[in-house]
Coordinates of C-alpha atoms and ligand atoms in Angstrom, one line a residue:
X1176 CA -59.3 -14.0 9.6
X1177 CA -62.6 -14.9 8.1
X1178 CA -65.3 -14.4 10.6
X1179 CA -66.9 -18.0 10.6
X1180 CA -63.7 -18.7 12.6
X1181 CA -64.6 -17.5 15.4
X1182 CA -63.2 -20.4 17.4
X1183 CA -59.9 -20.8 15.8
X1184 CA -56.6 -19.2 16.9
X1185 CA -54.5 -19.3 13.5
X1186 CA -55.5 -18.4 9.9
X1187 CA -55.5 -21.6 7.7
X1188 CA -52.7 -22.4 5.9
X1189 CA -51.9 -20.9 2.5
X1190 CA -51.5 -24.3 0.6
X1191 CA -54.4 -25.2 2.5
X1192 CA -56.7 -21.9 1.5
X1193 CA -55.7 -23.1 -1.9
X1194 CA -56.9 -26.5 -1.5
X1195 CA -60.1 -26.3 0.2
X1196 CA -61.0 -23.0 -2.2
X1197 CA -64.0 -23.3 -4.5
X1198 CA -64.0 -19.9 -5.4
X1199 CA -62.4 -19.9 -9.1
X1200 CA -64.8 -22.2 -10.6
X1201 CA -68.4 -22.3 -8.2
X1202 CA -68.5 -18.1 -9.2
X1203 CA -70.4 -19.1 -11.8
X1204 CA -73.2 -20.2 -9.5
X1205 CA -73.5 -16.8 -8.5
X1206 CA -76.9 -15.5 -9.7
X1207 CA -78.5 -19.2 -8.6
X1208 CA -76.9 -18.3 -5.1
X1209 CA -78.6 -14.5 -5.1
X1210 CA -81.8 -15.6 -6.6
X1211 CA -82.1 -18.4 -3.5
X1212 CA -81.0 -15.7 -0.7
X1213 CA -83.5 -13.8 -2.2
X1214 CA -86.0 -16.2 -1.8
X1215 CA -84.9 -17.6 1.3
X1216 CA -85.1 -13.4 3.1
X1217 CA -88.4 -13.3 1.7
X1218 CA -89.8 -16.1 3.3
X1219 CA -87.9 -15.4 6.8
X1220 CA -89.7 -12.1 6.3
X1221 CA -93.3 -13.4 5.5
X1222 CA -92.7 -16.0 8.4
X1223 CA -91.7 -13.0 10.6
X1224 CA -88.7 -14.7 11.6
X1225 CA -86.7 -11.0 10.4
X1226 CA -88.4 -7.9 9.6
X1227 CA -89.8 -6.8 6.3
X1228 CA -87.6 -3.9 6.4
X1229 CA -84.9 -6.0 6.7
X1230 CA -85.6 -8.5 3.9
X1231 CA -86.0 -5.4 1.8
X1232 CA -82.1 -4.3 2.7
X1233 CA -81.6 -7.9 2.0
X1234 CA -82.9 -8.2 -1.1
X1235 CA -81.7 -4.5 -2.6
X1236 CA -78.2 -5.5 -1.2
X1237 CA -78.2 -8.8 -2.6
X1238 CA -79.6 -6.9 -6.1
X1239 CA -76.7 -4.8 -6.2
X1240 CA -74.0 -7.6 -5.7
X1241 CA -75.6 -9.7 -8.3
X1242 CA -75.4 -6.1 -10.3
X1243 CA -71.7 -6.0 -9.4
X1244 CA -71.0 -9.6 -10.6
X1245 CA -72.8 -9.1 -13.6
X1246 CA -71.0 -6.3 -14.7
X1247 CA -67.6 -7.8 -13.9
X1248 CA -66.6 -4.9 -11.0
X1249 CA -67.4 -7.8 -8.2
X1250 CA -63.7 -8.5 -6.7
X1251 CA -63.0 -12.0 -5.3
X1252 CA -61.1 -12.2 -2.2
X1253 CA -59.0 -15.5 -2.4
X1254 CA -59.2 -15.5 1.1
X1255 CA -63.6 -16.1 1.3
X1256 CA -63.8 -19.7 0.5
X1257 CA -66.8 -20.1 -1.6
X1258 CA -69.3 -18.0 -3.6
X1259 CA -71.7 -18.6 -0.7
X1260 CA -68.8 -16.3 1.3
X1261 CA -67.7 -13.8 -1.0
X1262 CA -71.8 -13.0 -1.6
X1263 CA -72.4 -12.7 1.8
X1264 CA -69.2 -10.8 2.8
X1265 CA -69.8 -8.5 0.0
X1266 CA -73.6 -8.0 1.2
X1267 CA -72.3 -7.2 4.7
X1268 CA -70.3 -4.2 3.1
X1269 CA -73.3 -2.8 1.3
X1270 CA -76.1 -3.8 3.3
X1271 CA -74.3 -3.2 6.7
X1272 CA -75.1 -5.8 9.7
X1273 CA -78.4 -6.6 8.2
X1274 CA -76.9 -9.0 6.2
X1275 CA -75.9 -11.1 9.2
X1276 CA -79.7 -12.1 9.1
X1277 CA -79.8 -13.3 6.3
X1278 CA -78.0 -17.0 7.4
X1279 CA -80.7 -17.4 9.6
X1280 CA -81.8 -21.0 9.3
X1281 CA -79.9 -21.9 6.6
X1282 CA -76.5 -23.6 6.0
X1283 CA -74.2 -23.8 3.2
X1284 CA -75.2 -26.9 3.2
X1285 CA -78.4 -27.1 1.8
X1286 CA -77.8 -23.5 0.3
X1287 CA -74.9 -25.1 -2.3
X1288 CA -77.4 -27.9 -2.8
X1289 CA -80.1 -25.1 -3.9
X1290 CA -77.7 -23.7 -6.2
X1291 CA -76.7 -26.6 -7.7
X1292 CA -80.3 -27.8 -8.1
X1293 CA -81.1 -24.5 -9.8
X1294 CA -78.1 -24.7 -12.3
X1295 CA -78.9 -28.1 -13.4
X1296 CA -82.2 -27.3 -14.2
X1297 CA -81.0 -24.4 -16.7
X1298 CA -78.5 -26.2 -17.6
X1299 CA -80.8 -29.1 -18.8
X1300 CA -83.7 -26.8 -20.4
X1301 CA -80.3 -25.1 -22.4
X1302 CA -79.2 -29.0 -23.1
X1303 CA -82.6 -30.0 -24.2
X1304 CA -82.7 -27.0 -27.1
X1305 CA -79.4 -27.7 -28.1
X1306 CA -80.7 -31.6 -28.8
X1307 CA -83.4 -30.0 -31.1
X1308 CA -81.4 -27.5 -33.0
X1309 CA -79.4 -30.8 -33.7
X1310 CA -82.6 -33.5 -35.0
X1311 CA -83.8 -30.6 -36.7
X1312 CA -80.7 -30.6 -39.0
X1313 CA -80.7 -34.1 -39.4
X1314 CA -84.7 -33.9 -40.8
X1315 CA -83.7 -31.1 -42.6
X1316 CA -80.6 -33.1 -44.5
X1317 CA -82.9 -36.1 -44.6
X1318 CA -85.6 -34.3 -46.2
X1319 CA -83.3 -33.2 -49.0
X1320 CA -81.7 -36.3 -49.4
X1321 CA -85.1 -38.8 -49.8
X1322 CA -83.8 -39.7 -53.3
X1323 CA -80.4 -40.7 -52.2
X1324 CA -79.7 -44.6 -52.1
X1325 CA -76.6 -46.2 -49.9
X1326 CA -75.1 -49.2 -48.2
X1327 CA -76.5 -50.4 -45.2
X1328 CA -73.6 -51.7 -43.0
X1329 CA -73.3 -54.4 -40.5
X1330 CA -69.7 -55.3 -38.9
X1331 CA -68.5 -52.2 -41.5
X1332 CA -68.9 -54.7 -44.1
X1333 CA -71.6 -53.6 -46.9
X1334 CA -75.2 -55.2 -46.1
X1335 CA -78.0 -53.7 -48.0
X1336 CA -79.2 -51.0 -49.4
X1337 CA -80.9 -47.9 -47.3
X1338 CA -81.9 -44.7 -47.7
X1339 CA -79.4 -41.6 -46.6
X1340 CA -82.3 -40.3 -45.0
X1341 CA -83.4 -43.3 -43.4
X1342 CA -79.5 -43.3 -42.1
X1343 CA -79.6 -39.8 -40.7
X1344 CA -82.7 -40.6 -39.1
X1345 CA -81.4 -43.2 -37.0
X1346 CA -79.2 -40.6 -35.1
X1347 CA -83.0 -38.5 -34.7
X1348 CA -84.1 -41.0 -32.8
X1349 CA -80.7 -41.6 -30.5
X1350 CA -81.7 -37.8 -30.2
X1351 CA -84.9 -38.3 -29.2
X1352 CA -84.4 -40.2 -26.3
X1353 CA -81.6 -38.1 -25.1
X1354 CA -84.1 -35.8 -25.1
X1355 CA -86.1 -37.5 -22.8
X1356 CA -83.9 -38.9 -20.7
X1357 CA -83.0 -34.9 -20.1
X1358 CA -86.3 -34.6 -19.3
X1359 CA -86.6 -37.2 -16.7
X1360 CA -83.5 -35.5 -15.2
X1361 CA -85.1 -32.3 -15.1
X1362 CA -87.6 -33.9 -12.5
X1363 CA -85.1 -34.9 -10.0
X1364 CA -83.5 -31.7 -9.9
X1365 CA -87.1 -30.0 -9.5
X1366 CA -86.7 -30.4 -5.9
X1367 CA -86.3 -27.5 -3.5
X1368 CA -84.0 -29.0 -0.7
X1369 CA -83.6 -25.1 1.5
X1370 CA -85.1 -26.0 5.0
X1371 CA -82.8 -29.0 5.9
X1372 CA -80.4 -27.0 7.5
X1373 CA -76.5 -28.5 7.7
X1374 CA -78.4 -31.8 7.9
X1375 CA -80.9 -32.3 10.9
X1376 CA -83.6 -29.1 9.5
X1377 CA -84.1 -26.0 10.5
X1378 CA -85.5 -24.7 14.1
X1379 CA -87.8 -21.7 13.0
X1380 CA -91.3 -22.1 11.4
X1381 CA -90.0 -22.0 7.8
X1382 CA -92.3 -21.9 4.8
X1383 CA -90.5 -24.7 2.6
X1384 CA -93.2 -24.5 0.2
X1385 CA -93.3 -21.0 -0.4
X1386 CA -89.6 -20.7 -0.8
X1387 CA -90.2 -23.7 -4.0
X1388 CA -93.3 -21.7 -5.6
X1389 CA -90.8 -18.6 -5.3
X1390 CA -88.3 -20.6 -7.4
X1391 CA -90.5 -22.3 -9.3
X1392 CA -89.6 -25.7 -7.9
X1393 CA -92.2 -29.0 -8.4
X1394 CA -92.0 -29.8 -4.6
X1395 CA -89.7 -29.9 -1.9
X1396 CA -86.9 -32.4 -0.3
X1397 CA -88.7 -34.7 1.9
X1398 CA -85.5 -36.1 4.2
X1399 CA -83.2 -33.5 5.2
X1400 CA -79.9 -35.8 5.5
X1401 CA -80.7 -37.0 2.1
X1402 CA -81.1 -33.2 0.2
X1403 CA -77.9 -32.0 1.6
X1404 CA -75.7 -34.7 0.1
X1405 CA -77.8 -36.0 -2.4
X1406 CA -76.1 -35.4 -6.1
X1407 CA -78.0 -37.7 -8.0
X1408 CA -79.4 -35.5 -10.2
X1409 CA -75.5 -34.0 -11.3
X1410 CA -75.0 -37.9 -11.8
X1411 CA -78.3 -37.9 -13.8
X1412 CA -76.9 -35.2 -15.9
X1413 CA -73.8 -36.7 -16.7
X1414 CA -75.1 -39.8 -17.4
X1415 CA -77.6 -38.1 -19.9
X1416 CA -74.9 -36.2 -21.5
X1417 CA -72.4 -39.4 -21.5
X1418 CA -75.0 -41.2 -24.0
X1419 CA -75.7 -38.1 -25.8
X1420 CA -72.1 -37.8 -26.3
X1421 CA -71.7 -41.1 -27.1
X1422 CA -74.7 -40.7 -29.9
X1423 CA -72.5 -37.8 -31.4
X1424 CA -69.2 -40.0 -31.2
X1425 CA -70.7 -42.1 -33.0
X1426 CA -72.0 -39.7 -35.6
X1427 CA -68.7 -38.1 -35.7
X1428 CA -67.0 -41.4 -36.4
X1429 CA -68.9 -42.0 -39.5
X1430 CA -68.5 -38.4 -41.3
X1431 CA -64.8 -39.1 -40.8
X1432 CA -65.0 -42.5 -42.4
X1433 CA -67.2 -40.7 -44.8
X1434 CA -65.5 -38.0 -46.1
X1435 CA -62.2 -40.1 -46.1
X1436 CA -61.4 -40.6 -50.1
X1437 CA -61.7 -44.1 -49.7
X1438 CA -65.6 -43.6 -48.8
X1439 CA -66.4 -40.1 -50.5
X1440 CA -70.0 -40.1 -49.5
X1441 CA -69.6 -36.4 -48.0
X1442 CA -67.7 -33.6 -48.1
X1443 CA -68.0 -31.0 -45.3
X1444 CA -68.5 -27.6 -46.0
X1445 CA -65.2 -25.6 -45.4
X1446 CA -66.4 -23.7 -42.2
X1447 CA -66.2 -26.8 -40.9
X1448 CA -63.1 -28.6 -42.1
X1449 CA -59.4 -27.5 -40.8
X1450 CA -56.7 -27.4 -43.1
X1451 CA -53.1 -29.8 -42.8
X1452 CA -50.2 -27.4 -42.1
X1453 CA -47.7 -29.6 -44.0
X1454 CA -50.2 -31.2 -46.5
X1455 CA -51.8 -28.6 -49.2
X1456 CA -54.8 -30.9 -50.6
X1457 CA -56.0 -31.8 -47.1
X1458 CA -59.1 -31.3 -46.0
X1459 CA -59.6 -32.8 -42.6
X1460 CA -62.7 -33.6 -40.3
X1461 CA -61.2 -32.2 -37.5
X1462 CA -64.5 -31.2 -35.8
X1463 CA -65.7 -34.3 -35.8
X1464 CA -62.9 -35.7 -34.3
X1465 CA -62.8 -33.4 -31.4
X1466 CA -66.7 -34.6 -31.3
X1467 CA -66.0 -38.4 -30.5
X1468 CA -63.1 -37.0 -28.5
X1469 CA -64.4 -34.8 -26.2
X1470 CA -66.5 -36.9 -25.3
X1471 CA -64.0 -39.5 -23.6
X1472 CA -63.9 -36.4 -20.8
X1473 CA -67.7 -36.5 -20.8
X1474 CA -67.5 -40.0 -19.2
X1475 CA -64.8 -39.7 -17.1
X1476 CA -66.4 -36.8 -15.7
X1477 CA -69.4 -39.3 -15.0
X1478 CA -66.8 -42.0 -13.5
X1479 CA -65.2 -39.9 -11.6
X1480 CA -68.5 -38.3 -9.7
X1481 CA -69.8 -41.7 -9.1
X1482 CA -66.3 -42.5 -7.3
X1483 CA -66.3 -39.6 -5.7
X1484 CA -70.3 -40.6 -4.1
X1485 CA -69.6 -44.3 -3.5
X1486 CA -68.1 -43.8 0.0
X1487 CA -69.5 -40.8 1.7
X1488 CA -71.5 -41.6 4.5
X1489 CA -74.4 -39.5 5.4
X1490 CA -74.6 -36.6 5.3
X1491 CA -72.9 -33.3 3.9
X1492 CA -69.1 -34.4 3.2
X1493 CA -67.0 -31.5 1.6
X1494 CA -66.0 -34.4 -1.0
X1495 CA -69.3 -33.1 -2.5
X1496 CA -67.6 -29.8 -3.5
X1497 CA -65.8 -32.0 -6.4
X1498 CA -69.3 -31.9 -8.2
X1499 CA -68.8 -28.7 -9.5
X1500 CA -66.1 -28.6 -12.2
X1501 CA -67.0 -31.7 -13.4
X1502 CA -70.3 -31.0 -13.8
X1503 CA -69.6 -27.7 -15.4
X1504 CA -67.2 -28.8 -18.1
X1505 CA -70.0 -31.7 -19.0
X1506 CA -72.4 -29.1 -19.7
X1507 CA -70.1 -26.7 -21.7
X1508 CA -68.8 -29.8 -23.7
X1509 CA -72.5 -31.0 -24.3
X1510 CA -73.6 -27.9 -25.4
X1511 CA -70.3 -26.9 -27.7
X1512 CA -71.0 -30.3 -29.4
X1513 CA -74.4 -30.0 -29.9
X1514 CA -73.6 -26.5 -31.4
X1515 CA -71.0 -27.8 -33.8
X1516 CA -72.7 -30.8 -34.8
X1517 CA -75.8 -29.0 -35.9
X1518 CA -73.7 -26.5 -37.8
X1519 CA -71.3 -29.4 -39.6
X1520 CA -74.6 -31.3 -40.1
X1521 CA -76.7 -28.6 -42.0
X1522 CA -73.7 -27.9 -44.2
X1523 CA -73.0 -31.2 -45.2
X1524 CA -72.5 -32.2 -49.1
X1525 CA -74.1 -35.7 -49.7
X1526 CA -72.4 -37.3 -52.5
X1527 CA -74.9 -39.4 -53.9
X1528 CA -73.3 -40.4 -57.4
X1529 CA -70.7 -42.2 -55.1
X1530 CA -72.9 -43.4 -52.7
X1531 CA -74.7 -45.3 -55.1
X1532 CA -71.7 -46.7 -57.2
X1533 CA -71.0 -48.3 -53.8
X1534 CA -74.2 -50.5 -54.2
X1535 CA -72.5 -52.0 -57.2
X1536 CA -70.0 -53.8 -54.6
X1537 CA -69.8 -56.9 -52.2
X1538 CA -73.1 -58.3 -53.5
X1539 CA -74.9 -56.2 -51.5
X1540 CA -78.6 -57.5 -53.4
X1541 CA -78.0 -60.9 -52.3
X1542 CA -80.4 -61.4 -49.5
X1543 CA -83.2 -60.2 -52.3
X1544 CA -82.2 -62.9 -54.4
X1545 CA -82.9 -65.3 -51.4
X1546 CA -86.2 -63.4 -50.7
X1547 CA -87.3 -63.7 -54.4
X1548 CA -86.5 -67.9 -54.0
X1549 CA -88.8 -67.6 -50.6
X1550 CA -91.9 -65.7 -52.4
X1551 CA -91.3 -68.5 -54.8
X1552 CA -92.1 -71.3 -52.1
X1553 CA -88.2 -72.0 -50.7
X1554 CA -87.6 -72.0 -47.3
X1555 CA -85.3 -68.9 -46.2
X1556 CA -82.9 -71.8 -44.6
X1557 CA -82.5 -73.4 -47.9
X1558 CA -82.5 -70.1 -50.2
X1559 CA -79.8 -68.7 -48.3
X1560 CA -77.6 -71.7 -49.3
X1561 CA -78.3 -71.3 -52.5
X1562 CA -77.6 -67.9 -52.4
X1563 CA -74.3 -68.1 -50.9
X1564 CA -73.3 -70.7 -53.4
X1565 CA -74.3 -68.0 -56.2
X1566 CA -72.4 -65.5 -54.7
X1567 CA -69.3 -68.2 -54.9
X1568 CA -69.7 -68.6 -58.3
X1569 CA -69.5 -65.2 -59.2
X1570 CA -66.6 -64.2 -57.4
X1571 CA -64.9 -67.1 -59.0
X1572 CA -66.2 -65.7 -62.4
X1573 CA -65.1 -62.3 -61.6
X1574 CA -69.3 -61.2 -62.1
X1575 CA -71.5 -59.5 -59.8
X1576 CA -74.8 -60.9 -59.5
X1577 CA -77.3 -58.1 -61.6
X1578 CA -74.1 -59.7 -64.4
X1579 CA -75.3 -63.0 -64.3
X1580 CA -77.6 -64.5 -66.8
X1581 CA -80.6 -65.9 -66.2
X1582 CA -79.0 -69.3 -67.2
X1583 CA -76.6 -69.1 -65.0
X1584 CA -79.3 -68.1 -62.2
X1585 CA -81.1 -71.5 -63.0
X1586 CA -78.0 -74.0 -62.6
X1587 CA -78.4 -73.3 -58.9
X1588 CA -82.4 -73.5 -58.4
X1589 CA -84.9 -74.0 -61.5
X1590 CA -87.0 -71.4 -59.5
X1591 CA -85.1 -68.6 -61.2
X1592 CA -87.3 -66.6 -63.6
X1593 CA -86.1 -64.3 -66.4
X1594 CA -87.7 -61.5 -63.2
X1595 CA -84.3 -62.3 -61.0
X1596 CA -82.7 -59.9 -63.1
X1597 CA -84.9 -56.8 -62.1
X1598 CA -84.4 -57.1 -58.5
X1599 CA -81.8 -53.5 -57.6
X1600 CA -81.0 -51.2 -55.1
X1601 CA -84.5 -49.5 -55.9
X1602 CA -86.7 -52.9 -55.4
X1603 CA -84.9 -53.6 -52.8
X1604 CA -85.2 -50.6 -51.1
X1605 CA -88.8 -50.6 -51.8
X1606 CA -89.6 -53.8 -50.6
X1607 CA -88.8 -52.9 -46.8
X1608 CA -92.2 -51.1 -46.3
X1609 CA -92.6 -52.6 -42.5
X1610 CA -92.6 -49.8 -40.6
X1611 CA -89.6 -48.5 -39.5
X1612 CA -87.7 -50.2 -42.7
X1613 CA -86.2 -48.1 -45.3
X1614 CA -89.1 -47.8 -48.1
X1615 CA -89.2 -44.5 -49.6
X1616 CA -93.1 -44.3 -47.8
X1617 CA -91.9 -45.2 -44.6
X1618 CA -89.2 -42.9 -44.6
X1619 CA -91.7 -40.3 -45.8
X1620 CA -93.6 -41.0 -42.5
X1621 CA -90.5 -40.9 -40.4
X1622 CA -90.3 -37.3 -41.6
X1623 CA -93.3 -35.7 -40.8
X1624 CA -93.5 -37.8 -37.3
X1625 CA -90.2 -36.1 -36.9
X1626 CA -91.1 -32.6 -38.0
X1627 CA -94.0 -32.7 -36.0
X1628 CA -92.1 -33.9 -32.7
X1629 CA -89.7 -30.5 -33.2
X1630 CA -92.8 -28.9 -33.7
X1631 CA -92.5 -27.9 -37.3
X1632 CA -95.8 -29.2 -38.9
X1633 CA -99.4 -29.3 -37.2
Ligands
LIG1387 N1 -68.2 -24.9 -1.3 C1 -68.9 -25.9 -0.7 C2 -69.4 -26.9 -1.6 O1 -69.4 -26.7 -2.8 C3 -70.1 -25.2 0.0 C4 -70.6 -25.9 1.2 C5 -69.6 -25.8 2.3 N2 -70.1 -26.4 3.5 C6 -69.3 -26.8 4.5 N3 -69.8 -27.4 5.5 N4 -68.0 -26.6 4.4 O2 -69.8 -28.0 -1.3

């Protein structure tokens, strides 16, 4: 029988141990749980609430466990309920009775929330790198692809003409605030919550503070019912990582549509294409795929955390013990994703030949031709008409509009100079030098603004 059950007469049930068991997956908070005891013994120590001798046992003891577990000779007894258990059970076998001290003004309950405050934080500053290795391949393609002219799409239907770089740059950006939203994420884990006990605090003259400056925390919890059942910064995470995922869904979606044969605007490198098994000339975007669907998992993981919040009352619930795998899987995910996609993304082919006989289709220069009738003194309103009556006639003709004549430009508005017929994918692409728009200059801009965001110019 476990020795916290001191007032029970039977051993819990076996289905039960099974149930209630957070050992197979919260292992892995194992070094945040040794680093915090280790903290914790020093401060009962410099409070003189145990002896210094003691907190030295403590702290050798909970060295050599940590040793043990990462080394892979630590054995997991089924039977101890949590990581918090099995650490302090093995403790009491190296350390002898000693480790009985070590508890002292402390519950699992704001121990677990320690842990999971120190794993967040780690896992966001490994999240946050990942996001840069990711923009940096995307200023890296767009840097090598400044030259490169495409369609511009709204409802999938072609638009006008953009620059590929000015295209992967738009996912730097989604990047970019990913980025920060990690960041502001980061500061609500910062928060040391040891101190508040099961729930009500802790009846010994703790140093709070010192235990945060030992752990590098910002600041400590201010209401102790609130920091032993608050999870809002695992929520945090996973709603960071849902929109991040949902940024690289939406990247992955358009290299598959990409490299389809119908598109041919990339081909991936084969490290990372899979092969059919039944078809021989198939190369497919399987990587990307499992992008845009991993990260279905990503949100229910996010769903399913907020459900599992929306009814607890104050304070500690054991409902909270579901934050764990959840939270776990979101980072791996996150951080597989990110891994892949910066890989699949530096390798990437840009076919540019095809891209640009693209921009030969679907009339894609005909809001120029309304722009050149407005710098002539139309109204937009009434240049768009006669736009869209052009681009009737020329279907009807079979012609794309750089086909037309200049005759036939002037039967629908005697504005028409000889001039319509120079406006292409270049002018046009040239003409959007707002900034922001897709000008070769303003792109140029974009790029060092990036570079110098990842740090990679002065
Ligand atoms: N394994 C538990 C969790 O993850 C640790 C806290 C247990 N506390 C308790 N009162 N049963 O939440």
């Amino acid at each position: 029988m476990s020795h916290i059950r001191g007032r029970f007469q039977k051993d819990a049930a076996e289905a039960v141990v099974k149930y209630t068991t957070s050992l197979p997956f919260d292992r892995r908070l194992y070094r945040q749980d040794t680093q915090g005891s280790i903290a914790h013994a020093r401060m009962l120590a410099k409070q003189g609430i145990i002896s210094t001798d003691d907190a030295k046992v403590l702290e050798e003891g909970l060295k050599a466990v940590t040793k043990e577990l990462d080394e892979g000779r630590f054995i997991f007894k089924p039977e101890l309920e949590d990581i918090h258990m099995a650490i302090e059970s093995r403790l009491l076998e190296l350390a002898g009775p000693v480790a009985g001290k070590l508890h002292t003004a402390r519950s699992r309950n704001d121990q677990v929330a320690l842990d999971m405050r120190l794993y967040t934080r780690d896992a966001v500053t490994e999240t946050m790198k990942g996001i840069r290795d990711l923009q940096l391949a995307l200023v890296e393609q767009a840097e090598k692809n400044t030259a490169v002219l495409m369609p511009g799409y709204t409802h999938m239907q072609l638009a006008q003409p953009v620059l590929l770089a000015h295209h992967l740059l738009a996912y730097f950006e989604m990047l970019q605030r990913d980025y920060e939203r990690f960041g502001d994420c980061f500061k609500r884990a910062d928060v040391m919550p040891l101190g508040s006990g099961a729930l009500a605090g802790a009846a010994y003259k703790l140093d709070r503070e010192f235990v945060a400056k030992e752990l590098g925390f910002s600041g400590i919890s201010q209401n102790s019912l609130d920091a032993v059942s608050d999870r809002d910064f695992v929520i945090e995470y996973m709603a960071a990582a849902s929109i991040c995922m949902m940024h690289i869904s939406r990247l992955a979606e358009e290299l598959v549509i990409w490299s389809s044969s119908e598109f041919g605007f990339v081909e991936m490198d084969d490290s990372y294409a899979t092969a059919s098994s039944i078809m021989p000339q198939k190369k497919n975007p399987d990587v990307a795929e499992l992008g845009r669907g991993k990260t279905g998992r990503v949100f229910g993981h996010l769903a399913g955390m907020l459900a599992t919040m929306k009814g607890l009352p104050l304070s500690y619930n054991r409902d909270l013990q579901e934050d764990k795998e959840g939270l776990f899987d979101t980072v791996d995910t996150l951080a597989a994703s990110l891994e892949v996609f910066a890989g699949m993304v530096g390798t990437l082919e840009f076919k540019a030949q095809n891209m640009r006989r693209s921009l030969d289709k679907g009339f894609i220069l005909a809001t120029d031709v309304a722009d050149y009738l407005v710098k002539k003194g139309m109204s937009f309103r009434e240049a768009h008409g006669v736009t869209g009556r052009l681009v009737n006639y020329a279907i009807g003709k079979g012609k794309t509009l750089e086909s037309l004549s200049a005759e036939e430009y002037r039967e629908f508005s005697t504005l028409f100079g000889e001039d319509v017929r120079g406006i292409t994918a270049e002018t046009s692409i040239a003409s959007k030098n707002v900034p922001g728009g897709t000008a070769p200059g303003e792109v140029s801009k974009q790029i060092i603004r990036c570079k110098k965001i990842l740090g990679q110019v002065g």
